[in-house]
Amino acid sequence: ALYCTLYTDPAVMAHIGVPLSREAARRGFAGARRRNADATGTQRRWVVLDRTSGAALGLFAVLRDPSDPGNAEFGAMLLPSAQGRGVARELCDAVCRQAFGRGGWGLHRLWARHAADHAVAGAALVLTGFGPGPSLGAEAVFALTRERWEAKRGSLACVGLGMMLGAHLAPRARSHIEE
């Protein structure tokens, strides 16, 4: 229900695109589940959970470039109740630690895009160390390399609600995204 809720909510989709119909969101969810189940796949999605309550706050995805698996796009969608609370900033920190840290995903570059008029999304990325990249029309692009992250990580502070990545709670995370 979380996937469909996010993709059909006009407030969530305001900076992403046109909200999907319930049926289109269900089809998208089925495709996302298939891609998550593919052990050799390049796309992964996780549920963002509040560490204290265990409540689902949103979803995030890492989409590896098939021609360069060390390069990946990062994207997130948060429920309106999780927006403006520092969750995006903390999520960016957690994803970067997993993308670039010892024993993590082994990426050399992580990038993200958002609607150019969505300054809050850009601020969370910049605070994590992402730098602006070339714009894609109505979208702003930000990128962070492993080298830049390693150089800056000692000067960055992680501030937020104490959430955890849903990947560490697979059975519970699954229950939040089942139809």
Short mmCIF file of N, CA and C in Angstrom, two decimals:
data_model
loop_
_atom_site.label_atom_id
_atom_site.label_comp_id
_atom_site.label_asym_id
_atom_site.label_seq_id
_atom_site.Cartn_x
_atom_site.Cartn_y
_atom_site.Cartn_z
N ALA A 1 0.82 -1.19 0.00
CA ALA A 1 0.00 0.00 0.00
C ALA A 1 0.87 1.27 0.00
N LEU A 2 2.07 1.23 0.59
CA LEU A 2 2.93 2.40 0.66
C LEU A 2 3.31 2.89 -0.74
N TYR A 3 3.74 1.99 -1.59
CA TYR A 3 4.14 2.36 -2.96
C TYR A 3 2.99 3.07 -3.66
N CYS A 4 1.81 2.46 -3.62
CA CYS A 4 0.64 3.04 -4.29
C CYS A 4 0.24 4.36 -3.64
N THR A 5 0.32 4.46 -2.33
CA THR A 5 0.00 5.71 -1.64
C THR A 5 0.91 6.84 -2.11
N LEU A 6 2.21 6.58 -2.19
CA LEU A 6 3.15 7.61 -2.60
C LEU A 6 2.92 8.05 -4.04
N TYR A 7 2.78 7.09 -4.94
CA TYR A 7 2.67 7.40 -6.37
C TYR A 7 1.32 7.97 -6.78
N THR A 8 0.30 7.89 -5.91
CA THR A 8 -1.01 8.45 -6.24
C THR A 8 -1.30 9.73 -5.45
N ASP A 9 -0.42 10.13 -4.56
CA ASP A 9 -0.63 11.30 -3.70
C ASP A 9 -0.20 12.58 -4.42
N PRO A 10 -1.12 13.51 -4.66
CA PRO A 10 -0.76 14.75 -5.36
C PRO A 10 0.31 15.56 -4.63
N ALA A 11 0.31 15.57 -3.30
CA ALA A 11 1.33 16.32 -2.54
C ALA A 11 2.71 15.72 -2.73
N VAL A 12 2.82 14.40 -2.72
CA VAL A 12 4.11 13.74 -2.92
C VAL A 12 4.58 13.93 -4.35
N MET A 13 3.67 13.80 -5.28
CA MET A 13 4.03 13.85 -6.70
C MET A 13 4.20 15.28 -7.24
N ALA A 14 3.93 16.29 -6.42
CA ALA A 14 3.98 17.68 -6.88
C ALA A 14 5.31 18.04 -7.53
N HIS A 15 6.42 17.50 -7.06
CA HIS A 15 7.74 17.81 -7.61
C HIS A 15 8.32 16.65 -8.41
N ILE A 16 7.48 15.67 -8.72
CA ILE A 16 7.96 14.48 -9.44
C ILE A 16 7.30 14.35 -10.80
N GLY A 17 5.99 14.40 -10.80
CA GLY A 17 5.23 14.23 -12.03
C GLY A 17 3.76 14.12 -11.73
N VAL A 18 3.00 13.76 -12.71
CA VAL A 18 1.55 13.60 -12.55
C VAL A 18 1.29 12.37 -11.67
N PRO A 19 0.42 12.51 -10.66
CA PRO A 19 0.08 11.33 -9.85
C PRO A 19 -0.47 10.21 -10.72
N LEU A 20 -0.12 8.99 -10.36
CA LEU A 20 -0.61 7.83 -11.12
C LEU A 20 -2.01 7.46 -10.67
N SER A 21 -2.72 6.78 -11.54
CA SER A 21 -3.99 6.18 -11.13
C SER A 21 -3.65 5.01 -10.21
N ARG A 22 -4.62 4.55 -9.46
CA ARG A 22 -4.39 3.42 -8.55
C ARG A 22 -3.91 2.20 -9.35
N GLU A 23 -4.54 1.95 -10.49
CA GLU A 23 -4.18 0.79 -11.31
C GLU A 23 -2.77 0.92 -11.88
N ALA A 24 -2.39 2.11 -12.35
CA ALA A 24 -1.04 2.32 -12.87
C ALA A 24 -0.01 2.15 -11.75
N ALA A 25 -0.34 2.61 -10.55
CA ALA A 25 0.57 2.45 -9.41
C ALA A 25 0.72 0.97 -9.06
N ARG A 26 -0.36 0.21 -9.12
CA ARG A 26 -0.28 -1.23 -8.84
C ARG A 26 0.61 -1.93 -9.86
N ARG A 27 0.48 -1.56 -11.13
CA ARG A 27 1.34 -2.14 -12.17
C ARG A 27 2.80 -1.77 -11.93
N GLY A 28 3.04 -0.51 -11.57
CA GLY A 28 4.40 -0.06 -11.26
C GLY A 28 4.97 -0.81 -10.07
N PHE A 29 4.15 -1.05 -9.07
CA PHE A 29 4.59 -1.78 -7.88
C PHE A 29 4.95 -3.22 -8.25
N ALA A 30 4.15 -3.85 -9.10
CA ALA A 30 4.46 -5.23 -9.52
C ALA A 30 5.80 -5.27 -10.24
N GLY A 31 6.07 -4.30 -11.10
CA GLY A 31 7.35 -4.23 -11.79
C GLY A 31 8.50 -3.98 -10.83
N ALA A 32 8.30 -3.10 -9.86
CA ALA A 32 9.35 -2.82 -8.87
C ALA A 32 9.66 -4.06 -8.05
N ARG A 33 8.64 -4.82 -7.68
CA ARG A 33 8.87 -6.06 -6.91
C ARG A 33 9.66 -7.07 -7.74
N ARG A 34 9.33 -7.18 -9.04
CA ARG A 34 10.08 -8.10 -9.91
C ARG A 34 11.54 -7.68 -10.00
N ARG A 35 11.78 -6.39 -10.18
CA ARG A 35 13.16 -5.91 -10.29
C ARG A 35 13.91 -6.10 -8.97
N ASN A 36 13.24 -5.91 -7.84
CA ASN A 36 13.90 -6.12 -6.53
C ASN A 36 14.24 -7.60 -6.34
N ALA A 37 13.43 -8.48 -6.87
CA ALA A 37 13.66 -9.92 -6.69
C ALA A 37 14.76 -10.46 -7.60
N ASP A 38 15.14 -9.71 -8.62
CA ASP A 38 16.16 -10.14 -9.56
C ASP A 38 17.54 -9.95 -8.93
N ALA A 39 18.17 -11.05 -8.54
CA ALA A 39 19.46 -10.98 -7.85
C ALA A 39 20.55 -10.33 -8.70
N THR A 40 20.41 -10.36 -10.01
CA THR A 40 21.42 -9.76 -10.88
C THR A 40 20.98 -8.38 -11.36
N GLY A 41 19.86 -7.91 -10.87
CA GLY A 41 19.31 -6.64 -11.34
C GLY A 41 20.10 -5.42 -10.91
N THR A 42 19.80 -4.32 -11.56
CA THR A 42 20.50 -3.07 -11.29
C THR A 42 19.63 -2.09 -10.50
N GLN A 43 18.38 -2.46 -10.20
CA GLN A 43 17.47 -1.56 -9.49
C GLN A 43 17.06 -2.17 -8.16
N ARG A 44 17.17 -1.35 -7.10
CA ARG A 44 16.74 -1.79 -5.78
C ARG A 44 15.94 -0.68 -5.11
N ARG A 45 14.90 -1.06 -4.41
CA ARG A 45 14.07 -0.13 -3.66
C ARG A 45 13.92 -0.63 -2.23
N TRP A 46 13.92 0.32 -1.30
CA TRP A 46 13.78 0.00 0.12
C TRP A 46 12.75 0.91 0.75
N VAL A 47 12.23 0.47 1.88
CA VAL A 47 11.32 1.28 2.68
C VAL A 47 12.16 2.03 3.71
N VAL A 48 11.84 3.29 3.93
CA VAL A 48 12.48 4.09 4.97
C VAL A 48 11.59 3.97 6.20
N LEU A 49 12.18 3.49 7.30
CA LEU A 49 11.44 3.29 8.54
C LEU A 49 11.94 4.23 9.62
N ASP A 50 11.03 4.72 10.44
CA ASP A 50 11.41 5.49 11.61
C ASP A 50 11.98 4.51 12.64
N ARG A 51 13.18 4.81 13.14
CA ARG A 51 13.87 3.90 14.07
C ARG A 51 13.08 3.71 15.37
N THR A 52 12.41 4.75 15.83
CA THR A 52 11.70 4.67 17.10
C THR A 52 10.39 3.91 16.98
N SER A 53 9.56 4.30 16.02
CA SER A 53 8.22 3.72 15.92
C SER A 53 8.13 2.56 14.94
N GLY A 54 9.08 2.47 14.01
CA GLY A 54 9.00 1.45 12.97
C GLY A 54 8.04 1.83 11.86
N ALA A 55 7.46 3.02 11.93
CA ALA A 55 6.50 3.46 10.92
C ALA A 55 7.21 3.73 9.59
N ALA A 56 6.54 3.38 8.51
CA ALA A 56 7.07 3.65 7.18
C ALA A 56 7.00 5.15 6.92
N LEU A 57 8.12 5.72 6.45
CA LEU A 57 8.20 7.15 6.15
C LEU A 57 8.24 7.42 4.65
N GLY A 58 8.62 6.41 3.87
CA GLY A 58 8.73 6.59 2.43
C GLY A 58 9.51 5.46 1.80
N LEU A 59 9.93 5.70 0.58
CA LEU A 59 10.72 4.74 -0.20
C LEU A 59 11.96 5.41 -0.74
N PHE A 60 13.01 4.63 -0.98
CA PHE A 60 14.13 5.15 -1.73
C PHE A 60 14.61 4.06 -2.66
N ALA A 61 15.28 4.49 -3.72
CA ALA A 61 15.76 3.55 -4.73
C ALA A 61 17.17 3.91 -5.14
N VAL A 62 17.93 2.90 -5.51
CA VAL A 62 19.24 3.06 -6.11
C VAL A 62 19.19 2.30 -7.43
N LEU A 63 19.42 3.03 -8.52
CA LEU A 63 19.32 2.47 -9.86
C LEU A 63 20.70 2.54 -10.51
N ARG A 64 21.38 1.39 -10.59
CA ARG A 64 22.71 1.36 -11.17
C ARG A 64 22.66 1.50 -12.68
N ASP A 65 23.67 2.16 -13.21
CA ASP A 65 23.82 2.30 -14.66
C ASP A 65 24.28 0.95 -15.21
N PRO A 66 23.50 0.29 -16.07
CA PRO A 66 23.90 -1.03 -16.58
C PRO A 66 25.26 -1.02 -17.29
N SER A 67 25.64 0.11 -17.90
CA SER A 67 26.92 0.16 -18.60
C SER A 67 28.08 0.55 -17.67
N ASP A 68 27.77 1.02 -16.46
CA ASP A 68 28.79 1.37 -15.46
C ASP A 68 28.20 1.12 -14.08
N PRO A 69 28.25 -0.13 -13.58
CA PRO A 69 27.60 -0.48 -12.32
C PRO A 69 28.11 0.28 -11.09
N GLY A 70 29.23 0.99 -11.22
CA GLY A 70 29.72 1.80 -10.11
C GLY A 70 29.09 3.18 -10.06
N ASN A 71 28.24 3.47 -11.01
CA ASN A 71 27.56 4.75 -11.13
C ASN A 71 26.06 4.47 -10.93
N ALA A 72 25.40 5.21 -10.02
CA ALA A 72 24.00 4.93 -9.76
C ALA A 72 23.22 6.20 -9.45
N GLU A 73 21.94 6.16 -9.81
CA GLU A 73 21.02 7.24 -9.44
C GLU A 73 20.36 6.88 -8.12
N PHE A 74 20.18 7.87 -7.26
CA PHE A 74 19.51 7.72 -5.98
C PHE A 74 18.25 8.57 -6.01
N GLY A 75 17.13 8.01 -5.58
CA GLY A 75 15.89 8.77 -5.52
C GLY A 75 15.09 8.40 -4.29
N ALA A 76 14.30 9.33 -3.80
CA ALA A 76 13.50 9.08 -2.60
C ALA A 76 12.14 9.76 -2.73
N MET A 77 11.17 9.15 -2.07
CA MET A 77 9.83 9.72 -1.96
C MET A 77 9.42 9.58 -0.50
N LEU A 78 8.99 10.67 0.10
CA LEU A 78 8.59 10.64 1.50
C LEU A 78 7.12 11.02 1.64
N LEU A 79 6.47 10.37 2.59
CA LEU A 79 5.09 10.73 2.92
C LEU A 79 5.06 12.18 3.39
N PRO A 80 3.98 12.90 3.18
CA PRO A 80 3.90 14.30 3.64
C PRO A 80 4.22 14.43 5.14
N SER A 81 3.83 13.47 5.95
CA SER A 81 4.11 13.55 7.39
C SER A 81 5.59 13.42 7.72
N ALA A 82 6.41 12.93 6.78
CA ALA A 82 7.85 12.78 7.00
C ALA A 82 8.64 13.93 6.39
N GLN A 83 7.98 14.78 5.63
CA GLN A 83 8.67 15.88 4.97
C GLN A 83 8.90 17.03 5.94
N GLY A 84 10.01 17.72 5.77
CA GLY A 84 10.32 18.88 6.61
C GLY A 84 10.79 18.51 8.00
N ARG A 85 11.18 17.28 8.23
CA ARG A 85 11.61 16.82 9.55
C ARG A 85 13.06 16.35 9.56
N GLY A 86 13.80 16.57 8.48
CA GLY A 86 15.20 16.15 8.42
C GLY A 86 15.40 14.73 7.94
N VAL A 87 14.33 14.07 7.55
CA VAL A 87 14.42 12.68 7.10
C VAL A 87 15.24 12.59 5.80
N ALA A 88 14.99 13.48 4.86
CA ALA A 88 15.71 13.43 3.58
C ALA A 88 17.21 13.60 3.80
N ARG A 89 17.58 14.50 4.67
CA ARG A 89 19.00 14.74 4.97
C ARG A 89 19.64 13.50 5.58
N GLU A 90 18.97 12.92 6.55
CA GLU A 90 19.51 11.71 7.18
C GLU A 90 19.55 10.55 6.21
N LEU A 91 18.55 10.44 5.35
CA LEU A 91 18.52 9.39 4.35
C LEU A 91 19.69 9.55 3.38
N CYS A 92 19.96 10.78 2.94
CA CYS A 92 21.11 11.02 2.05
C CYS A 92 22.40 10.55 2.71
N ASP A 93 22.59 10.88 3.98
CA ASP A 93 23.79 10.43 4.71
C ASP A 93 23.87 8.91 4.74
N ALA A 94 22.77 8.26 5.08
CA ALA A 94 22.77 6.79 5.20
C ALA A 94 23.05 6.12 3.86
N VAL A 95 22.44 6.63 2.79
CA VAL A 95 22.66 6.05 1.47
C VAL A 95 24.12 6.24 1.05
N CYS A 96 24.69 7.41 1.30
CA CYS A 96 26.09 7.65 0.94
C CYS A 96 27.03 6.73 1.71
N ARG A 97 26.77 6.53 2.99
CA ARG A 97 27.61 5.60 3.77
C ARG A 97 27.55 4.20 3.17
N GLN A 98 26.37 3.78 2.76
CA GLN A 98 26.23 2.44 2.17
C GLN A 98 26.82 2.39 0.76
N ALA A 99 26.67 3.46 0.00
CA ALA A 99 27.18 3.49 -1.37
C ALA A 99 28.70 3.50 -1.42
N PHE A 100 29.32 4.27 -0.53
CA PHE A 100 30.76 4.51 -0.60
C PHE A 100 31.56 3.90 0.54
N GLY A 101 30.93 3.55 1.63
CA GLY A 101 31.66 3.08 2.81
C GLY A 101 32.22 1.68 2.66
N ARG A 102 33.10 1.36 3.58
CA ARG A 102 33.72 0.03 3.60
C ARG A 102 32.65 -1.05 3.72
N GLY A 103 32.71 -2.03 2.85
CA GLY A 103 31.75 -3.14 2.88
C GLY A 103 30.40 -2.78 2.28
N GLY A 104 30.29 -1.62 1.67
CA GLY A 104 29.01 -1.17 1.10
C GLY A 104 28.82 -1.65 -0.33
N TRP A 105 28.15 -0.83 -1.10
CA TRP A 105 27.79 -1.20 -2.47
C TRP A 105 28.91 -1.04 -3.47
N GLY A 106 29.99 -0.40 -3.11
CA GLY A 106 31.13 -0.26 -4.01
C GLY A 106 30.93 0.71 -5.16
N LEU A 107 30.12 1.73 -4.94
CA LEU A 107 29.90 2.72 -6.00
C LEU A 107 31.05 3.73 -6.05
N HIS A 108 31.28 4.31 -7.22
CA HIS A 108 32.25 5.40 -7.33
C HIS A 108 31.56 6.73 -7.57
N ARG A 109 30.27 6.70 -7.96
CA ARG A 109 29.52 7.95 -8.19
C ARG A 109 28.04 7.69 -7.92
N LEU A 110 27.44 8.64 -7.23
CA LEU A 110 26.01 8.60 -6.93
C LEU A 110 25.43 9.93 -7.40
N TRP A 111 24.30 9.90 -8.08
CA TRP A 111 23.69 11.14 -8.52
C TRP A 111 22.20 11.11 -8.26
N ALA A 112 21.61 12.29 -8.21
CA ALA A 112 20.18 12.42 -7.94
C ALA A 112 19.65 13.58 -8.77
N ARG A 113 18.37 13.55 -9.02
CA ARG A 113 17.71 14.65 -9.74
C ARG A 113 16.38 14.94 -9.07
N HIS A 114 15.94 16.15 -9.24
CA HIS A 114 14.64 16.56 -8.69
C HIS A 114 14.12 17.72 -9.52
N ALA A 115 12.87 18.05 -9.33
CA ALA A 115 12.30 19.20 -10.03
C ALA A 115 13.11 20.44 -9.67
N ALA A 116 13.44 21.23 -10.67
CA ALA A 116 14.29 22.41 -10.45
C ALA A 116 13.71 23.37 -9.42
N ASP A 117 12.39 23.39 -9.29
CA ASP A 117 11.77 24.31 -8.32
C ASP A 117 11.62 23.70 -6.92
N HIS A 118 12.20 22.55 -6.69
CA HIS A 118 12.10 21.88 -5.38
C HIS A 118 13.40 22.10 -4.59
N ALA A 119 13.57 23.30 -4.08
CA ALA A 119 14.81 23.70 -3.41
C ALA A 119 15.13 22.85 -2.18
N VAL A 120 14.11 22.36 -1.48
CA VAL A 120 14.35 21.56 -0.27
C VAL A 120 15.12 20.28 -0.62
N ALA A 121 14.76 19.64 -1.72
CA ALA A 121 15.47 18.41 -2.13
C ALA A 121 16.93 18.73 -2.43
N GLY A 122 17.16 19.83 -3.13
CA GLY A 122 18.52 20.23 -3.45
C GLY A 122 19.33 20.52 -2.20
N ALA A 123 18.70 21.15 -1.21
CA ALA A 123 19.41 21.49 0.03
C ALA A 123 19.87 20.23 0.77
N ALA A 124 19.03 19.22 0.83
CA ALA A 124 19.42 17.97 1.50
C ALA A 124 20.62 17.34 0.80
N LEU A 125 20.64 17.39 -0.52
CA LEU A 125 21.76 16.82 -1.28
C LEU A 125 23.04 17.63 -1.06
N VAL A 126 22.95 18.95 -1.12
CA VAL A 126 24.12 19.80 -0.93
C VAL A 126 24.69 19.63 0.48
N LEU A 127 23.84 19.55 1.48
CA LEU A 127 24.30 19.37 2.86
C LEU A 127 25.05 18.04 3.03
N THR A 128 24.75 17.08 2.20
CA THR A 128 25.43 15.78 2.26
C THR A 128 26.74 15.79 1.48
N GLY A 129 26.94 16.81 0.64
CA GLY A 129 28.18 16.90 -0.11
C GLY A 129 28.01 16.81 -1.61
N PHE A 130 26.79 16.59 -2.08
CA PHE A 130 26.53 16.54 -3.52
C PHE A 130 26.78 17.93 -4.11
N GLY A 131 27.29 17.95 -5.32
CA GLY A 131 27.48 19.20 -6.04
C GLY A 131 26.56 19.25 -7.23
N PRO A 132 26.21 20.46 -7.68
CA PRO A 132 25.31 20.57 -8.82
C PRO A 132 25.95 20.04 -10.09
N GLY A 133 25.13 19.41 -10.90
CA GLY A 133 25.56 18.91 -12.19
C GLY A 133 24.78 19.62 -13.27
N PRO A 134 24.85 19.13 -14.49
CA PRO A 134 24.10 19.78 -15.57
C PRO A 134 22.60 19.60 -15.37
N SER A 135 21.85 20.64 -15.67
CA SER A 135 20.40 20.52 -15.53
C SER A 135 19.85 19.72 -16.70
N LEU A 136 18.73 19.09 -16.46
CA LEU A 136 18.03 18.31 -17.49
C LEU A 136 16.68 18.98 -17.72
N GLY A 137 16.69 20.15 -18.29
CA GLY A 137 15.44 20.86 -18.52
C GLY A 137 14.83 21.33 -17.22
N ALA A 138 13.69 20.77 -16.86
CA ALA A 138 12.98 21.15 -15.64
C ALA A 138 13.51 20.42 -14.41
N GLU A 139 14.60 19.66 -14.57
CA GLU A 139 15.16 18.91 -13.45
C GLU A 139 16.55 19.43 -13.11
N ALA A 140 16.83 19.50 -11.82
CA ALA A 140 18.17 19.82 -11.33
C ALA A 140 18.87 18.50 -11.04
N VAL A 141 20.16 18.44 -11.35
CA VAL A 141 20.94 17.21 -11.15
C VAL A 141 22.08 17.51 -10.18
N PHE A 142 22.32 16.59 -9.25
CA PHE A 142 23.40 16.69 -8.29
C PHE A 142 24.17 15.39 -8.30
N ALA A 143 25.48 15.45 -8.08
CA ALA A 143 26.30 14.24 -8.09
C ALA A 143 27.31 14.29 -6.94
N LEU A 144 27.72 13.12 -6.53
CA LEU A 144 28.73 12.97 -5.48
C LEU A 144 29.59 11.77 -5.84
N THR A 145 30.91 11.97 -5.83
CA THR A 145 31.84 10.87 -6.08
C THR A 145 32.34 10.31 -4.75
N ARG A 146 32.84 9.10 -4.81
CA ARG A 146 33.42 8.48 -3.62
C ARG A 146 34.54 9.37 -3.06
N GLU A 147 35.39 9.89 -3.94
CA GLU A 147 36.52 10.71 -3.51
C GLU A 147 36.04 11.96 -2.77
N ARG A 148 35.04 12.63 -3.32
CA ARG A 148 34.51 13.83 -2.65
C ARG A 148 33.88 13.47 -1.32
N TRP A 149 33.13 12.37 -1.27
CA TRP A 149 32.50 11.94 -0.03
C TRP A 149 33.56 11.63 1.02
N GLU A 150 34.61 10.90 0.63
CA GLU A 150 35.67 10.57 1.58
C GLU A 150 36.37 11.83 2.10
N ALA A 151 36.57 12.82 1.25
CA ALA A 151 37.22 14.06 1.65
C ALA A 151 36.33 14.90 2.58
N LYS A 152 35.02 14.85 2.39
CA LYS A 152 34.11 15.69 3.15
C LYS A 152 33.48 15.01 4.36
N ARG A 153 33.50 13.70 4.42
CA ARG A 153 32.71 13.02 5.45
C ARG A 153 33.13 13.37 6.87
N GLY A 154 34.37 13.70 7.10
CA GLY A 154 34.80 14.08 8.44
C GLY A 154 34.19 15.39 8.90
N SER A 155 33.75 16.24 7.94
CA SER A 155 33.21 17.53 8.30
C SER A 155 31.68 17.57 8.26
N LEU A 156 31.04 16.45 7.95
CA LEU A 156 29.58 16.42 7.88
C LEU A 156 28.99 15.81 9.15
N ALA A 157 27.90 16.38 9.61
CA ALA A 157 27.20 15.84 10.77
C ALA A 157 25.89 15.23 10.31
N CYS A 158 25.52 14.11 10.90
CA CYS A 158 24.25 13.47 10.57
C CYS A 158 23.21 13.92 11.59
N VAL A 159 22.21 14.62 11.13
CA VAL A 159 21.17 15.15 11.99
C VAL A 159 19.85 14.59 11.51
N GLY A 160 19.01 14.15 12.40
CA GLY A 160 17.72 13.66 11.93
C GLY A 160 16.93 12.94 13.00
N LEU A 161 16.00 12.13 12.53
CA LEU A 161 15.03 11.50 13.40
C LEU A 161 15.45 10.14 13.93
N GLY A 162 16.56 9.64 13.50
CA GLY A 162 16.93 8.30 13.91
C GLY A 162 16.16 7.27 13.12
N MET A 163 16.28 7.29 11.83
CA MET A 163 15.61 6.29 11.01
C MET A 163 16.61 5.28 10.52
N MET A 164 16.12 4.20 10.01
CA MET A 164 17.02 3.17 9.50
C MET A 164 16.57 2.76 8.12
N LEU A 165 17.47 2.18 7.39
CA LEU A 165 17.12 1.72 6.06
C LEU A 165 16.30 0.45 6.17
N GLY A 166 15.22 0.38 5.42
CA GLY A 166 14.34 -0.78 5.45
C GLY A 166 15.02 -2.07 5.05
N ALA A 167 16.13 -1.97 4.31
CA ALA A 167 16.82 -3.18 3.87
C ALA A 167 17.30 -4.02 5.05
N HIS A 168 17.51 -3.39 6.19
CA HIS A 168 17.98 -4.13 7.36
C HIS A 168 16.85 -4.84 8.09
N LEU A 169 15.63 -4.57 7.68
CA LEU A 169 14.46 -5.18 8.30
C LEU A 169 13.58 -5.79 7.22
N ALA A 170 14.17 -6.65 6.40
CA ALA A 170 13.48 -7.14 5.21
C ALA A 170 12.06 -7.65 5.48
N PRO A 171 11.83 -8.56 6.46
CA PRO A 171 10.45 -9.04 6.63
C PRO A 171 9.49 -7.91 6.99
N ARG A 172 9.91 -7.03 7.88
CA ARG A 172 9.04 -5.93 8.28
C ARG A 172 8.84 -4.96 7.12
N ALA A 173 9.91 -4.65 6.42
CA ALA A 173 9.80 -3.74 5.28
C ALA A 173 8.83 -4.31 4.24
N ARG A 174 8.93 -5.61 4.00
CA ARG A 174 8.05 -6.24 3.03
C ARG A 174 6.59 -6.04 3.44
N SER A 175 6.29 -6.14 4.75
CA SER A 175 4.92 -6.01 5.19
C SER A 175 4.39 -4.60 4.94
N HIS A 176 5.28 -3.60 4.91
CA HIS A 176 4.84 -2.24 4.67
C HIS A 176 4.52 -1.99 3.20
N ILE A 177 5.09 -2.78 2.29
CA ILE A 177 4.86 -2.47 0.90
C ILE A 177 3.97 -3.47 0.19
N GLU A 178 3.53 -4.49 0.86
CA GLU A 178 2.61 -5.45 0.25
C GLU A 178 1.28 -4.76 -0.03
N GLU A 179 0.60 -5.20 -1.06
CA GLU A 179 -0.72 -4.67 -1.38
C GLU A 179 -1.71 -5.13 -0.33
#
